[in-house]
PDB file of C-alpha atoms in Angstrom:
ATOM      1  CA  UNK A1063      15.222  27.750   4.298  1.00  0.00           C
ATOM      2  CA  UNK A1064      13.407  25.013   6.453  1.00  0.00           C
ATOM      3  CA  UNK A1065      14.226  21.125   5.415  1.00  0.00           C
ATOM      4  CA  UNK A1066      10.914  19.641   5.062  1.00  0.00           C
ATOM      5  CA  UNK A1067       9.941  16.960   7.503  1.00  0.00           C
ATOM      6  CA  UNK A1068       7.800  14.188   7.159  1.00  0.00           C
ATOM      7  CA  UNK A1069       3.864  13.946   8.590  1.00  0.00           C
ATOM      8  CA  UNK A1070       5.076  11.530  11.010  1.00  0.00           C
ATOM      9  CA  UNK A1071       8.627  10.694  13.024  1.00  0.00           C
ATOM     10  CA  UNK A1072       7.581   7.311  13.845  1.00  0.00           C
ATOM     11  CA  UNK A1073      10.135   5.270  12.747  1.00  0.00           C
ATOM     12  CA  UNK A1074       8.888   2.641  10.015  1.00  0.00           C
ATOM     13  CA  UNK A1075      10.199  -0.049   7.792  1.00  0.00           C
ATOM     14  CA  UNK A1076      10.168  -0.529   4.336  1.00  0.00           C
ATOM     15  CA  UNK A1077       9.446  -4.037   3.183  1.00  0.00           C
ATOM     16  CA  UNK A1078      10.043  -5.537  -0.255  1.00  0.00           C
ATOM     17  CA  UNK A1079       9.146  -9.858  -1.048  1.00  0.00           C
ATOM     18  CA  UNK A1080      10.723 -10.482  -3.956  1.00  0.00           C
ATOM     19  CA  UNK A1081      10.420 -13.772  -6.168  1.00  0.00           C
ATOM     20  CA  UNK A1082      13.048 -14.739  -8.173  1.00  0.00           C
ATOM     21  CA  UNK A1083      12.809 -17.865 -11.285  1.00  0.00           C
ATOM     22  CA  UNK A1084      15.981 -19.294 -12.749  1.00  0.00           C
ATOM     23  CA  UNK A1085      16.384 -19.929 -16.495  1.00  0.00           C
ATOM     24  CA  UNK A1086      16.769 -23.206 -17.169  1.00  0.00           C
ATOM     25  CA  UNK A1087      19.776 -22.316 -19.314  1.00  0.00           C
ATOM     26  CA  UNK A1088      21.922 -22.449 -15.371  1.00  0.00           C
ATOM     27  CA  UNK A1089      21.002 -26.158 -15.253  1.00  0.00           C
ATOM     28  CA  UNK A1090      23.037 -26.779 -18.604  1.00  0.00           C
ATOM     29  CA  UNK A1091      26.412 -25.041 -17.494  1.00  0.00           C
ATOM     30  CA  UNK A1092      29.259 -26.913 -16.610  1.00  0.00           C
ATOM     31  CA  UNK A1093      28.931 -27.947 -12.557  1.00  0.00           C
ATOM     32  CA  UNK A1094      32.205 -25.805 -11.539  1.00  0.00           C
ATOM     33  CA  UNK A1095      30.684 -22.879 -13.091  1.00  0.00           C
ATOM     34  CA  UNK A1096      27.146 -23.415 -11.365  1.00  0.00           C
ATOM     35  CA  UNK A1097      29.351 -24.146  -7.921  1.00  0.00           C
ATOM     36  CA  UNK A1098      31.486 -20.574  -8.350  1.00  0.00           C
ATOM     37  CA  UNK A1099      27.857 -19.109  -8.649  1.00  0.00           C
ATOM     38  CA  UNK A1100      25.839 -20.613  -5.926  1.00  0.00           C
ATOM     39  CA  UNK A1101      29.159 -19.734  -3.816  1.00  0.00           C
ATOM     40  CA  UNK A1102      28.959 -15.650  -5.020  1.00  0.00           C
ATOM     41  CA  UNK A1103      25.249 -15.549  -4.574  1.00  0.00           C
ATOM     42  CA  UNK A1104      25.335 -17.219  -0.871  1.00  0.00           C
ATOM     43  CA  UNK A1105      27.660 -14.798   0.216  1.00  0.00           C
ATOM     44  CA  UNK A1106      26.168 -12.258  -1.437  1.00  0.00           C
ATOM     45  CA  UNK A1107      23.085 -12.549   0.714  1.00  0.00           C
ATOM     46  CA  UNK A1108      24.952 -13.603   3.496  1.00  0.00           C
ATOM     47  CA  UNK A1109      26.356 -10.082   3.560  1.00  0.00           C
ATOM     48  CA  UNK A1110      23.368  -8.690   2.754  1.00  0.00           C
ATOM     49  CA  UNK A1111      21.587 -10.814   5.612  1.00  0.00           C
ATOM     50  CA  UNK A1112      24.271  -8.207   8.106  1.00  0.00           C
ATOM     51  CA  UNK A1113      23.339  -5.522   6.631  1.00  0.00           C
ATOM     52  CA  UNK A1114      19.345  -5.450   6.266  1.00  0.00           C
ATOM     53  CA  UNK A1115      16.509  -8.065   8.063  1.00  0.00           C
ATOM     54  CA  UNK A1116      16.049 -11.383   5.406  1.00  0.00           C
ATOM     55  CA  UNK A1117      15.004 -14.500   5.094  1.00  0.00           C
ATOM     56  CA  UNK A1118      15.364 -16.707   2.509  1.00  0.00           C
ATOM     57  CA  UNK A1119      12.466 -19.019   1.051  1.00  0.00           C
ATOM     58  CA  UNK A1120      11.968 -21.479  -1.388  1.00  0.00           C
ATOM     59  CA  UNK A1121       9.017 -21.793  -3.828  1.00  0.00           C
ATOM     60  CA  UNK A1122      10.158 -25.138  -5.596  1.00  0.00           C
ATOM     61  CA  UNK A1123       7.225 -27.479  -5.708  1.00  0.00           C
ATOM     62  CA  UNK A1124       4.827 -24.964  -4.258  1.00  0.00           C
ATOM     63  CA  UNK A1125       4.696 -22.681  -7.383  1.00  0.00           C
ATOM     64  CA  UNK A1126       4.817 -23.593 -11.200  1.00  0.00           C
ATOM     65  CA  UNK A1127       6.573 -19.702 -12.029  1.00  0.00           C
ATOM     66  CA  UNK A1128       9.093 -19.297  -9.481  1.00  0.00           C
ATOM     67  CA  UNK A1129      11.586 -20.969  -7.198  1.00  0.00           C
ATOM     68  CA  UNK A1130      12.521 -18.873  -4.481  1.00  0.00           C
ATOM     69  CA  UNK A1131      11.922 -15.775  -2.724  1.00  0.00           C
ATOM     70  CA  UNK A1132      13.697 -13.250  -0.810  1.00  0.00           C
ATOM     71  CA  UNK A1133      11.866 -11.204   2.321  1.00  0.00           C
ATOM     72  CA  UNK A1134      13.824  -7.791   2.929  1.00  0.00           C
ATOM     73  CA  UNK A1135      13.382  -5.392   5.663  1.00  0.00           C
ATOM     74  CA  UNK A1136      15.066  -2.006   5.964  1.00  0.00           C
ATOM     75  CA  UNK A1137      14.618   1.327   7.006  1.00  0.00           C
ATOM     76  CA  UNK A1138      16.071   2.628   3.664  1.00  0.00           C
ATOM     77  CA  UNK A1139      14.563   2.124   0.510  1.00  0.00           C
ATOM     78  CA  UNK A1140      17.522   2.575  -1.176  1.00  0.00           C
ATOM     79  CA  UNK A1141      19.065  -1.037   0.337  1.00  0.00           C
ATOM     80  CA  UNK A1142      16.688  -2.806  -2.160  1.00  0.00           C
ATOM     81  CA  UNK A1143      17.700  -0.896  -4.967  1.00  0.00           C
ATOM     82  CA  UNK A1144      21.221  -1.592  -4.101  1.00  0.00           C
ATOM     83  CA  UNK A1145      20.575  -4.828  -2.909  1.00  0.00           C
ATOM     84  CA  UNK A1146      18.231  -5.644  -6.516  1.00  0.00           C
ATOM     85  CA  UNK A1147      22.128  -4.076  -8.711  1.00  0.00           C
ATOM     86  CA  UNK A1148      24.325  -6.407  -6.472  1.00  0.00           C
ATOM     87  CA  UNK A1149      21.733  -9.454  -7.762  1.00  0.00           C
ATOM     88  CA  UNK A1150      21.814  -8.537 -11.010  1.00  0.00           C
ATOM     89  CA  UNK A1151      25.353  -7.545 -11.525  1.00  0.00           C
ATOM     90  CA  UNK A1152      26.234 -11.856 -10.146  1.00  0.00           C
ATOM     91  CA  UNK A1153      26.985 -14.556 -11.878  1.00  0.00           C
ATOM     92  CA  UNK A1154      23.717 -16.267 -11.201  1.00  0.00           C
ATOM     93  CA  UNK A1155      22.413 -12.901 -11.381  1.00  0.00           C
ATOM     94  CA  UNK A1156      22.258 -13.756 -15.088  1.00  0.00           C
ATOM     95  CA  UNK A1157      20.175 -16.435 -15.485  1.00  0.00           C
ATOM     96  CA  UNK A1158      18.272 -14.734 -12.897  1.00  0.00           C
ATOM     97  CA  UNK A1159      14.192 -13.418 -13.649  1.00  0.00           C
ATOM     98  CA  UNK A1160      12.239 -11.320 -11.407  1.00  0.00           C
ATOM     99  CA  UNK A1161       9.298 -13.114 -11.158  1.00  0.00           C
ATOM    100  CA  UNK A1162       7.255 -10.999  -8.841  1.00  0.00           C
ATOM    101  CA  UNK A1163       7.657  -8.317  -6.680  1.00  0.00           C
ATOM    102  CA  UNK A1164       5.809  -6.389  -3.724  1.00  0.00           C
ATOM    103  CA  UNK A1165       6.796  -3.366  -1.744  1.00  0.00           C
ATOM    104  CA  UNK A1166       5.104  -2.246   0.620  1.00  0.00           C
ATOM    105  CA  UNK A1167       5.728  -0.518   4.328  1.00  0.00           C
ATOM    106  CA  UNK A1168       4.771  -0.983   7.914  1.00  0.00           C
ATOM    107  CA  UNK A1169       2.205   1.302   9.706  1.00  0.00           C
ATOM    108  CA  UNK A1170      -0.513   1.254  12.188  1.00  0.00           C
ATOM    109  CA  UNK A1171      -3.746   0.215  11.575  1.00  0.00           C
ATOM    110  CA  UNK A1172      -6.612   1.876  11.601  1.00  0.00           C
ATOM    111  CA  UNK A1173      -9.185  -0.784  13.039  1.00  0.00           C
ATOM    112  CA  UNK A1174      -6.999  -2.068  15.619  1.00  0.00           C
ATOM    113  CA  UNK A1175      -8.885  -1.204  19.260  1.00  0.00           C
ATOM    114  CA  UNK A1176     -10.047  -3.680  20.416  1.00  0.00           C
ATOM    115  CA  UNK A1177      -9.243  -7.639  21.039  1.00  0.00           C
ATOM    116  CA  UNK A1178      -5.550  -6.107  21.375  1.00  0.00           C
ATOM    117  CA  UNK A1179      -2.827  -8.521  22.586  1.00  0.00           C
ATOM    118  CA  UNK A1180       1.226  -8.431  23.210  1.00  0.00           C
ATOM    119  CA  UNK A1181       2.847  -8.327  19.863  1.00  0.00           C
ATOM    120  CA  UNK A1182      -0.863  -7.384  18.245  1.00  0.00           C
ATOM    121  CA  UNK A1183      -0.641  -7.277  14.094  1.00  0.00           C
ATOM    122  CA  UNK A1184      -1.508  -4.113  13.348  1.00  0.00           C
ATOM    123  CA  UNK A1185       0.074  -2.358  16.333  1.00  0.00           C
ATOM    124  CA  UNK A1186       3.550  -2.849  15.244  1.00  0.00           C
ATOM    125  CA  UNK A1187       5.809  -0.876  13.223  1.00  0.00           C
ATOM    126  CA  UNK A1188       9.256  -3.125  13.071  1.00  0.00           C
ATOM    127  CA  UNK A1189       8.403  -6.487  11.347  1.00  0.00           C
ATOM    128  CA  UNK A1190      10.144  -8.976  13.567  1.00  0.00           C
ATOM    129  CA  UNK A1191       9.967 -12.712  11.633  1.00  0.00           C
ATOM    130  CA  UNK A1192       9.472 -15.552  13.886  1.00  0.00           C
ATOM    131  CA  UNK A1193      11.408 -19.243  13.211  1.00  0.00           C
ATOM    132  CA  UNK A1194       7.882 -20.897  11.491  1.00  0.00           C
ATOM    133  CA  UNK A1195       8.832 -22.869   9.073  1.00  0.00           C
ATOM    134  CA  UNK A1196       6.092 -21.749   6.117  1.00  0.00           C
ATOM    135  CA  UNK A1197       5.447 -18.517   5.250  1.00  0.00           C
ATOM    136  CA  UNK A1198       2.256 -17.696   2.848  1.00  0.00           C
ATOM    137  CA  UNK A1199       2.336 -14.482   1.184  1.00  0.00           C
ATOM    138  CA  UNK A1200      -0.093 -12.190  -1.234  1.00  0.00           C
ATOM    139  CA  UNK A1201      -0.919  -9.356  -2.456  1.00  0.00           C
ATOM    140  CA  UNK A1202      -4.304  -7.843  -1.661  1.00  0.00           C
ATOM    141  CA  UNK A1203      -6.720  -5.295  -2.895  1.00  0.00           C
ATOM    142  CA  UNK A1204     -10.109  -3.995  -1.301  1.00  0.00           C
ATOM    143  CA  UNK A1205     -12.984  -2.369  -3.128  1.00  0.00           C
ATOM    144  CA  UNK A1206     -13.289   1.293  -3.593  1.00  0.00           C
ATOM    145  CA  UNK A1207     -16.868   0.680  -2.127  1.00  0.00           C
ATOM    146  CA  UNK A1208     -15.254  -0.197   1.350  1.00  0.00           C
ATOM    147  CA  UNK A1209     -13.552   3.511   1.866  1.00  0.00           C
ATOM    148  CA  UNK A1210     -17.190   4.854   1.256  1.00  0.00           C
ATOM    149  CA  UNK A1211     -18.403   3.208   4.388  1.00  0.00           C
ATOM    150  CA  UNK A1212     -18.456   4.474   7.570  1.00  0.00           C
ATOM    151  CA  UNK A1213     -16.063   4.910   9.265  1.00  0.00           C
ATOM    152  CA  UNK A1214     -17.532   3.024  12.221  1.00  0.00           C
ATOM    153  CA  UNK A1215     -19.451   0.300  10.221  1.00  0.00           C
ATOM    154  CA  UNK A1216     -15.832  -1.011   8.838  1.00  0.00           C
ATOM    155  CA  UNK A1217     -14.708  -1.069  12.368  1.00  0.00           C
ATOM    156  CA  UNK A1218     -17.468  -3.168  13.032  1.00  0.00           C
ATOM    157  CA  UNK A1219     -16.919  -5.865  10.271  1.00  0.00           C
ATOM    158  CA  UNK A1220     -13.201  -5.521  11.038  1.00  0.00           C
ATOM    159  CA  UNK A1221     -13.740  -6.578  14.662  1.00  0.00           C
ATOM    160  CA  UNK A1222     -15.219  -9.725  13.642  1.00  0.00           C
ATOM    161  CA  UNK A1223     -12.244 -10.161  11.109  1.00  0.00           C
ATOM    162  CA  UNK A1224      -9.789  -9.693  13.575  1.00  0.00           C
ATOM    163  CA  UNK A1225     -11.490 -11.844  16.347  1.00  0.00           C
ATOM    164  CA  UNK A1226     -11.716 -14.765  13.600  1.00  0.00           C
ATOM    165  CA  UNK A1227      -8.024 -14.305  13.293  1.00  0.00           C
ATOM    166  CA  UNK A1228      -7.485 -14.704  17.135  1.00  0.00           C
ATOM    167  CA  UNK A1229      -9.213 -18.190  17.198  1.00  0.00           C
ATOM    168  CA  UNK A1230      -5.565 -19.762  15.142  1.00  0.00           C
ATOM    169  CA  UNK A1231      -2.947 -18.383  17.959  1.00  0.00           C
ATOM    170  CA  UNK A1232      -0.514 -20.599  15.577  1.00  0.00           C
ATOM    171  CA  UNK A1233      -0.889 -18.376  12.797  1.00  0.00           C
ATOM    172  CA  UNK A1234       1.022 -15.127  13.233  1.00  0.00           C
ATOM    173  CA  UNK A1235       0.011 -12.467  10.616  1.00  0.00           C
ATOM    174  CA  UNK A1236       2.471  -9.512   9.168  1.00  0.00           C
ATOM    175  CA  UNK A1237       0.640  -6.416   7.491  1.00  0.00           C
ATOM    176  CA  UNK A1238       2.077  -4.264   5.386  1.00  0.00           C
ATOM    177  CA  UNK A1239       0.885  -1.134   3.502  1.00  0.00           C
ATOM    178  CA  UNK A1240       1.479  -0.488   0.077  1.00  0.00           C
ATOM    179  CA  UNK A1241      -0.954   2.375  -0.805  1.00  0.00           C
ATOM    180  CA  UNK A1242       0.665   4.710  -3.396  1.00  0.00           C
ATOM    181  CA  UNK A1243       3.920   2.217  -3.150  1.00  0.00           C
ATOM    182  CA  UNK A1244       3.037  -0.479  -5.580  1.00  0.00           C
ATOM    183  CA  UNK A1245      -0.236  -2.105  -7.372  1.00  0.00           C
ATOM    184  CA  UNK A1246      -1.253  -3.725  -3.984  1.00  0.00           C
ATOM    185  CA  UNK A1247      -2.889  -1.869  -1.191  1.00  0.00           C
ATOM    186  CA  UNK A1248      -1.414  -4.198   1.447  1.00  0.00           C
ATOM    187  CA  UNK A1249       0.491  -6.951   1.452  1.00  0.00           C
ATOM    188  CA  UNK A1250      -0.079 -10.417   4.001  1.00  0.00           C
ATOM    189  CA  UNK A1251       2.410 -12.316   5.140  1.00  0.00           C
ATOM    190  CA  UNK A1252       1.461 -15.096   7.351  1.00  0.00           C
ATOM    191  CA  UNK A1253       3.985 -17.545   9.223  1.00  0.00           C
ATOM    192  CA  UNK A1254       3.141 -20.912  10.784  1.00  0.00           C
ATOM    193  CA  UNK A1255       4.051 -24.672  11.183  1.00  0.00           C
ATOM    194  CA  UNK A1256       0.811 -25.824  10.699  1.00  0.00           C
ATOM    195  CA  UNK A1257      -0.211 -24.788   6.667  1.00  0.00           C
ATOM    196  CA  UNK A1258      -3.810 -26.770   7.547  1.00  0.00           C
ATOM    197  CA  UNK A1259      -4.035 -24.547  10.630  1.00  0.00           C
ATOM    198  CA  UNK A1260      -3.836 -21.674   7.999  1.00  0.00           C
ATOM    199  CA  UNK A1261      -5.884 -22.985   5.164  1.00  0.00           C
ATOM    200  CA  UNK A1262      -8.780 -23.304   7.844  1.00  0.00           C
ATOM    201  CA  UNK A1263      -7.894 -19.541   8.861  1.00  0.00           C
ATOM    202  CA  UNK A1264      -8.648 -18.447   5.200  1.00  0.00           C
ATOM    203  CA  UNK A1265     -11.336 -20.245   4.601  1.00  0.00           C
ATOM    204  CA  UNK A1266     -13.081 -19.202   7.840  1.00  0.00           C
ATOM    205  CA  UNK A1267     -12.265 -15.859   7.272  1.00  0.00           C
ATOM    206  CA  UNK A1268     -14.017 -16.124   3.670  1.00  0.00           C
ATOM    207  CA  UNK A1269     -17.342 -15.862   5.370  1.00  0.00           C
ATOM    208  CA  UNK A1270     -17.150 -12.841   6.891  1.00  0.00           C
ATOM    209  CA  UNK A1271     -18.641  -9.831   6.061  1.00  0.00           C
ATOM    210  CA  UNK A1272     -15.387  -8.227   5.424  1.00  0.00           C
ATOM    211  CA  UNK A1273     -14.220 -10.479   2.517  1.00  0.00           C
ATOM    212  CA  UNK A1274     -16.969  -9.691   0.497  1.00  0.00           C
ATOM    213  CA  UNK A1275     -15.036  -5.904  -0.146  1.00  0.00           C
ATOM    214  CA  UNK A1276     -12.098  -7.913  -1.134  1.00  0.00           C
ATOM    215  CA  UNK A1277     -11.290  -7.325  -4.989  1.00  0.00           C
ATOM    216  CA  UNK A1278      -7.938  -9.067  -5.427  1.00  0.00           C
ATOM    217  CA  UNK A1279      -6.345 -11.482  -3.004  1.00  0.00           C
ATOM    218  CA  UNK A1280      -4.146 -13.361  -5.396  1.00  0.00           C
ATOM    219  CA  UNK A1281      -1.612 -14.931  -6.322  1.00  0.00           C
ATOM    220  CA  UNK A1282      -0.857 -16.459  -2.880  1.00  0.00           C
ATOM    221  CA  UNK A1283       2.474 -18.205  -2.297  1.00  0.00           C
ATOM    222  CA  UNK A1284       3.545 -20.732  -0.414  1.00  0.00           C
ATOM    223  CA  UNK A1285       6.994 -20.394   0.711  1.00  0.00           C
ATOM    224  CA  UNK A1286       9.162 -22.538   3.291  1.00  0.00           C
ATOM    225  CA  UNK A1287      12.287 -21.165   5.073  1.00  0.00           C
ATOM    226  CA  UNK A1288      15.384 -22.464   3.477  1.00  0.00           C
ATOM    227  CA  UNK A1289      18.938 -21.401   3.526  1.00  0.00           C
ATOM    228  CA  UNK A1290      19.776 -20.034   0.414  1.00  0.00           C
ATOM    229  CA  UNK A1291      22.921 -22.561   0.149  1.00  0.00           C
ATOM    230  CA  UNK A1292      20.104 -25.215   0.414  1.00  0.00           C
ATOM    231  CA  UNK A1293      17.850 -23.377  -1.806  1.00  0.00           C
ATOM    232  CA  UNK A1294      20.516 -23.383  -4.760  1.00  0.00           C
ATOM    233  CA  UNK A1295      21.466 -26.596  -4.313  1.00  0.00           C
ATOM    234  CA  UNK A1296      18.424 -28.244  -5.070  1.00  0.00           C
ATOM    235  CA  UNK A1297      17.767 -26.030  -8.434  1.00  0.00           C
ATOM    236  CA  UNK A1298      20.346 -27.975  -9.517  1.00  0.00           C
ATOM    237  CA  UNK A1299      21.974 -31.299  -7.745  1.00  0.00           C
ATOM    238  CA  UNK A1300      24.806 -32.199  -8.808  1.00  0.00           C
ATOM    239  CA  UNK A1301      24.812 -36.264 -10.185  1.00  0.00           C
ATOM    240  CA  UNK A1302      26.594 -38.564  -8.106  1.00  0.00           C
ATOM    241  CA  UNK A1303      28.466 -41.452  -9.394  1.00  0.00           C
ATOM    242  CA  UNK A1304      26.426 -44.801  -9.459  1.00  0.00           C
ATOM    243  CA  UNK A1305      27.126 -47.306  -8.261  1.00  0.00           C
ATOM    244  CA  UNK A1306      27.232 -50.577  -9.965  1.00  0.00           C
ATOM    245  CA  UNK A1307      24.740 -53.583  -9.153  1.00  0.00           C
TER     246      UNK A1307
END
């Protein structure tokens, strides 16, 4: 009897941003036993980091209900699963809540034609992170009404997306699909050094005829690459001695 194969053999990536909040309850344990676990957990991840594509953000002063967040790539779905056990099964693993979480998967889209470029979002399959130092990620949901359109009069509103897109060369976009996958039907992650260059983007892109078939576009997070040694540390610095006056 015949395996089964899949519709397509192009090969694809499986993408998972996952936001972690720490119970305050860490903060209150003796230092040596928060140092043991920030030592696990960063090597924990840095084996992970070998293993799979991620990056490691933080979320502390940038979001009131969570403090970092952990971008995975693989080609397995199974790594996040195994990847989510390792987490759990730490020592900071335990004071550890999942505070959101998107999956999602890379494909081609559909409306990209035209105003094409090297690298073009949309064209690729392999999500390749640049070094930009904020990342601002959500989840996002169009109305049913849009996939009753024509085909052709989506391309057109899409074209004038894209093109409004292509005036902010410092924003990079990543798209990911996550129909069937999770609640989301895509999920946007967008990396830059310039957040104002960004909040312009979205705000431009409001206007178009295109956002007005968006149902959900929230929450939004902004996140700012961190090491996750730095990103532990500052959940919880350790008091120095003062110094008299």
């Amino acid at each position: 009897m015949s395996q089964p194969t899949p519709r397509t053999r192009e090969r694809r990536q499986y993408v998972r941003f996952a936001f972690y909040r720490v119970d305050p309850a860490w903060r209150r344990l003796p230092a040596q036993a928060r140092s043991d676990a920030r030592e696990e957990f960063k090597e924990q991840i840095d084996r992970w980091a070998q293993r799979i594509l991620l990056r490691t953000y933080s979320t502390l002063g940038t979001r009131g209900d969570c403090d970092f967040m952990i971008w995975q790539v693989s080609e397995q779905l199974n790594d996040f699963q195994d990847l989510a056990s390792d987490i759990c099964s730490s020592d900071l693993g335990a004071y550890l809540e999942t505070a959101y979480s998107y999956l999602s998967m890379t494909k081609h889209s559909t409306y990209v034609s035209e105003h094409t470029h090297p690298d073009q979002e949309g064209t690729r399959l392999l999500v390749a992170p640049g070094n930009a130092r904020y990342l601002f990620v959500y989840p996002f949901v169009k109305t049913r009404a849009w996939y009753t359109l024509p085909y052709p009069e989506r391309q057109r509103m899409m074209n004038a997306h894209i093109a409004m897109g292509h005036k902010y060369p410092t924003v990079k976009i990543n798209t990911t699909y996550s129909f069937g996958l999770d609640d989301q039907e895509f999920v946007l992650a967008f990396e830059t050094d310039f957040p104002g260059d960004f909040l312009d983007l979205v705000q431009e892109l409001r206007e178009t005829e295109a956002s007005s078939f968006t149902l959900r576009d929230t929450p939004i997070f902004t996140c700012v690459l961190t090491p996750i040694r730095e990103i532990l540390d500052s959940l919880c610095r350790e008091e120095r001695a003062r110094v008299p006056v």
